[in-house]
């Protein structure tokens, strides 16, 4: 007879808890195994508040997680947990630095907003693939050029066009 067992996460930091679990024959999984097997594959189905709690913990403990299993960092870089201005979720490797105001103007759907757009998390996000303007692809720049022509009001076209021009000029200056 098979008996369903509920899987529960618990803090095993104390030695007493660890000893008890060993005596009971409970398998204790490392943080990275829990993340990659159970949390990250289903993260899109979690309420936003839970996503933020989990990912704040992950970003603040990224070094320990990477030391435990470096392949987890690759999975985290591809995990869509950063909310953009449109409300869509983007992965760190697809996101652009929210501190750069020009990037936010030209690529609003690729710039995280909210909790993860603050300085506190930027270094961790950069290590997961968050990009600066120097890392923009030609395709992204061309796509934004077509968006300029689609804007109906002249003021909006000028503003977006000027921001895009500044980004391109900055990139050109860096290459010289």
mmCIF file of C-alpha atoms in Angstrom:
data_model
loop_
_atom_site.group_PDB
_atom_site.id
_atom_site.type_symbol
_atom_site.label_atom_id
_atom_site.label_comp_id
_atom_site.label_asym_id
_atom_site.label_seq_id
_atom_site.Cartn_x
_atom_site.Cartn_y
_atom_site.Cartn_z
ATOM 1 C CA UNK A 1 0.000 0.000 0.000
ATOM 2 C CA UNK A 2 1.368 3.384 -1.038
ATOM 3 C CA UNK A 3 0.851 6.190 1.408
ATOM 4 C CA UNK A 4 1.072 9.743 0.032
ATOM 5 C CA UNK A 5 3.660 11.817 1.847
ATOM 6 C CA UNK A 6 3.423 15.576 1.871
ATOM 7 C CA UNK A 7 6.687 17.294 1.051
ATOM 8 C CA UNK A 8 7.497 20.067 3.462
ATOM 9 C CA UNK A 9 10.379 22.493 3.526
ATOM 10 C CA UNK A 10 11.890 23.183 6.896
ATOM 11 C CA UNK A 11 14.871 25.015 8.272
ATOM 12 C CA UNK A 12 17.620 22.532 9.067
ATOM 13 C CA UNK A 13 20.190 25.046 10.263
ATOM 14 C CA UNK A 14 20.364 23.864 13.853
ATOM 15 C CA UNK A 15 22.429 20.781 14.671
ATOM 16 C CA UNK A 16 19.580 19.379 16.789
ATOM 17 C CA UNK A 17 17.220 19.422 13.815
ATOM 18 C CA UNK A 18 19.889 17.902 11.575
ATOM 19 C CA UNK A 19 20.541 15.086 14.060
ATOM 20 C CA UNK A 20 16.842 14.359 14.424
ATOM 21 C CA UNK A 21 16.373 14.214 10.670
ATOM 22 C CA UNK A 22 19.293 11.811 10.285
ATOM 23 C CA UNK A 23 17.848 9.569 13.029
ATOM 24 C CA UNK A 24 14.469 9.603 11.300
ATOM 25 C CA UNK A 25 16.038 8.788 7.934
ATOM 26 C CA UNK A 26 14.780 11.976 6.305
ATOM 27 C CA UNK A 27 16.606 13.046 3.195
ATOM 28 C CA UNK A 28 17.843 16.608 3.512
ATOM 29 C CA UNK A 29 18.292 18.360 0.189
ATOM 30 C CA UNK A 30 20.679 21.251 -0.355
ATOM 31 C CA UNK A 31 19.189 24.643 -1.181
ATOM 32 C CA UNK A 32 20.186 24.387 -4.838
ATOM 33 C CA UNK A 33 18.409 21.052 -5.261
ATOM 34 C CA UNK A 34 15.235 22.461 -3.732
ATOM 35 C CA UNK A 35 15.444 25.503 -6.010
ATOM 36 C CA UNK A 36 16.132 23.619 -9.240
ATOM 37 C CA UNK A 37 13.784 20.662 -8.637
ATOM 38 C CA UNK A 38 10.799 22.217 -6.898
ATOM 39 C CA UNK A 39 10.794 26.015 -6.802
ATOM 40 C CA UNK A 40 12.126 27.471 -10.063
ATOM 41 C CA UNK A 41 10.249 25.189 -12.493
ATOM 42 C CA UNK A 42 6.917 26.322 -10.988
ATOM 43 C CA UNK A 43 7.773 29.870 -9.971
ATOM 44 C CA UNK A 44 5.459 31.481 -12.544
ATOM 45 C CA UNK A 45 2.479 29.868 -10.809
ATOM 46 C CA UNK A 46 3.293 31.449 -7.429
ATOM 47 C CA UNK A 47 1.643 34.633 -6.183
ATOM 48 C CA UNK A 48 3.813 37.708 -6.853
ATOM 49 C CA UNK A 49 4.462 38.176 -3.138
ATOM 50 C CA UNK A 50 5.893 34.645 -2.854
ATOM 51 C CA UNK A 51 8.033 35.091 -5.964
ATOM 52 C CA UNK A 52 9.527 38.236 -4.449
ATOM 53 C CA UNK A 53 10.246 36.544 -1.118
ATOM 54 C CA UNK A 54 11.961 33.561 -2.740
ATOM 55 C CA UNK A 55 13.959 35.580 -5.224
ATOM 56 C CA UNK A 56 15.035 38.171 -2.642
ATOM 57 C CA UNK A 57 16.440 35.321 -0.578
ATOM 58 C CA UNK A 58 18.141 33.860 -3.648
ATOM 59 C CA UNK A 59 19.687 37.166 -4.728
ATOM 60 C CA UNK A 60 20.920 37.987 -1.244
ATOM 61 C CA UNK A 61 22.460 34.506 -0.887
ATOM 62 C CA UNK A 62 23.611 34.074 -4.481
ATOM 63 C CA UNK A 63 27.270 33.576 -3.582
ATOM 64 C CA UNK A 64 26.461 30.670 -1.238
ATOM 65 C CA UNK A 65 24.086 29.171 -3.802
ATOM 66 C CA UNK A 66 26.728 29.437 -6.509
ATOM 67 C CA UNK A 67 29.337 27.868 -4.218
ATOM 68 C CA UNK A 68 26.957 24.982 -3.511
ATOM 69 C CA UNK A 69 26.181 24.333 -7.200
ATOM 70 C CA UNK A 70 27.371 26.718 -9.906
ATOM 71 C CA UNK A 71 24.922 25.348 -12.493
ATOM 72 C CA UNK A 72 22.050 26.850 -10.484
ATOM 73 C CA UNK A 73 23.263 30.290 -11.552
ATOM 74 C CA UNK A 74 22.585 29.447 -15.213
ATOM 75 C CA UNK A 75 19.027 28.352 -14.379
ATOM 76 C CA UNK A 76 18.450 31.499 -12.309
ATOM 77 C CA UNK A 77 19.609 33.686 -15.221
ATOM 78 C CA UNK A 78 16.921 32.114 -17.416
ATOM 79 C CA UNK A 79 14.137 32.267 -14.797
ATOM 80 C CA UNK A 80 11.474 34.899 -15.504
ATOM 81 C CA UNK A 81 10.913 36.631 -12.175
ATOM 82 C CA UNK A 82 11.652 40.293 -12.910
ATOM 83 C CA UNK A 83 8.511 42.320 -13.569
ATOM 84 C CA UNK A 84 8.693 44.877 -16.386
ATOM 85 C CA UNK A 85 6.624 48.022 -16.815
ATOM 86 C CA UNK A 86 4.169 46.070 -18.989
ATOM 87 C CA UNK A 87 3.570 43.574 -16.181
ATOM 88 C CA UNK A 88 5.311 40.785 -18.088
ATOM 89 C CA UNK A 89 8.046 38.816 -16.366
ATOM 90 C CA UNK A 90 11.543 38.729 -17.809
ATOM 91 C CA UNK A 91 14.658 36.738 -17.004
ATOM 92 C CA UNK A 92 17.807 38.506 -15.808
ATOM 93 C CA UNK A 93 19.637 37.549 -19.005
ATOM 94 C CA UNK A 94 16.921 39.301 -21.051
ATOM 95 C CA UNK A 95 16.704 42.337 -18.778
ATOM 96 C CA UNK A 96 18.451 45.699 -18.991
ATOM 97 C CA UNK A 97 19.889 47.774 -16.156
ATOM 98 C CA UNK A 98 17.072 49.802 -14.530
ATOM 99 C CA UNK A 99 19.499 52.471 -13.323
ATOM 100 C CA UNK A 100 20.124 53.577 -16.924
ATOM 101 C CA UNK A 101 17.302 56.035 -17.631
ATOM 102 C CA UNK A 102 17.882 55.953 -21.398
ATOM 103 C CA UNK A 103 17.500 52.172 -21.482
ATOM 104 C CA UNK A 104 14.261 52.523 -19.533
ATOM 105 C CA UNK A 105 12.990 55.053 -22.104
ATOM 106 C CA UNK A 106 13.948 53.061 -25.176
ATOM 107 C CA UNK A 107 13.333 49.521 -23.866
ATOM 108 C CA UNK A 108 10.667 49.800 -21.131
ATOM 109 C CA UNK A 109 9.588 46.148 -21.457
ATOM 110 C CA UNK A 110 13.141 44.937 -20.870
ATOM 111 C CA UNK A 111 13.800 46.977 -17.745
ATOM 112 C CA UNK A 112 12.742 45.587 -14.367
ATOM 113 C CA UNK A 113 10.573 47.732 -12.131
ATOM 114 C CA UNK A 114 9.588 47.432 -8.506
ATOM 115 C CA UNK A 115 11.491 45.663 -5.786
ATOM 116 C CA UNK A 116 14.275 44.224 -7.941
ATOM 117 C CA UNK A 117 15.079 47.514 -9.684
ATOM 118 C CA UNK A 118 16.902 48.883 -6.638
ATOM 119 C CA UNK A 119 20.662 49.022 -6.032
ATOM 120 C CA UNK A 120 20.459 46.317 -3.373
ATOM 121 C CA UNK A 121 19.973 43.576 -5.985
ATOM 122 C CA UNK A 122 21.848 44.966 -9.007
ATOM 123 C CA UNK A 123 25.168 43.170 -8.507
ATOM 124 C CA UNK A 124 23.445 39.813 -8.078
ATOM 125 C CA UNK A 125 21.258 40.469 -11.126
ATOM 126 C CA UNK A 126 24.308 41.472 -13.173
ATOM 127 C CA UNK A 127 25.986 38.205 -12.282
ATOM 128 C CA UNK A 128 22.840 36.448 -13.569
ATOM 129 C CA UNK A 129 23.015 38.308 -16.883
ATOM 130 C CA UNK A 130 21.419 41.746 -16.394
ATOM 131 C CA UNK A 131 22.824 43.857 -19.215
ATOM 132 C CA UNK A 132 24.065 47.430 -19.616
ATOM 133 C CA UNK A 133 23.756 49.459 -22.826
ATOM 134 C CA UNK A 134 27.165 48.216 -24.009
ATOM 135 C CA UNK A 135 25.656 44.742 -24.223
ATOM 136 C CA UNK A 136 22.741 45.640 -26.512
ATOM 137 C CA UNK A 137 22.518 43.653 -29.711
ATOM 138 C CA UNK A 138 22.223 45.138 -33.189
ATOM 139 C CA UNK A 139 18.778 43.507 -33.425
ATOM 140 C CA UNK A 140 17.584 45.292 -30.296
ATOM 141 C CA UNK A 141 18.799 48.644 -31.598
ATOM 142 C CA UNK A 142 17.139 48.101 -34.989
ATOM 143 C CA UNK A 143 13.901 47.038 -33.310
ATOM 144 C CA UNK A 144 13.868 50.241 -31.282
ATOM 145 C CA UNK A 145 14.457 52.272 -34.457
ATOM 146 C CA UNK A 146 11.263 50.877 -35.955
ATOM 147 C CA UNK A 147 9.388 51.756 -32.767
ATOM 148 C CA UNK A 148 10.366 55.405 -33.209
ATOM 149 C CA UNK A 149 8.558 55.525 -36.550
ATOM 150 C CA UNK A 150 5.439 53.895 -35.053
ATOM 151 C CA UNK A 151 4.879 56.632 -32.472
ATOM 152 C CA UNK A 152 2.095 58.946 -33.612
ATOM 153 C CA UNK A 153 2.826 62.150 -31.704
ATOM 154 C CA UNK A 154 5.874 64.096 -32.792
ATOM 155 C CA UNK A 155 7.063 64.896 -29.258
ATOM 156 C CA UNK A 156 7.141 61.204 -28.354
ATOM 157 C CA UNK A 157 9.035 60.358 -31.556
ATOM 158 C CA UNK A 158 11.612 63.055 -30.840
ATOM 159 C CA UNK A 159 12.089 61.968 -27.236
ATOM 160 C CA UNK A 160 12.549 58.283 -28.097
ATOM 161 C CA UNK A 161 14.690 59.127 -31.117
ATOM 162 C CA UNK A 162 16.974 61.352 -29.028
ATOM 163 C CA UNK A 163 17.361 58.684 -26.359
ATOM 164 C CA UNK A 164 18.195 56.076 -28.986
ATOM 165 C CA UNK A 165 20.657 58.419 -30.695
ATOM 166 C CA UNK A 166 22.424 59.065 -27.364
ATOM 167 C CA UNK A 167 22.747 55.318 -26.735
ATOM 168 C CA UNK A 168 24.194 54.727 -30.221
ATOM 169 C CA UNK A 169 26.624 57.654 -29.892
ATOM 170 C CA UNK A 170 27.783 56.396 -26.489
ATOM 171 C CA UNK A 171 28.381 52.946 -27.963
ATOM 172 C CA UNK A 172 30.325 54.467 -30.863
ATOM 173 C CA UNK A 173 32.515 56.520 -28.467
ATOM 174 C CA UNK A 174 33.333 53.416 -26.428
ATOM 175 C CA UNK A 175 34.545 51.550 -29.530
ATOM 176 C CA UNK A 176 37.005 54.322 -30.417
#
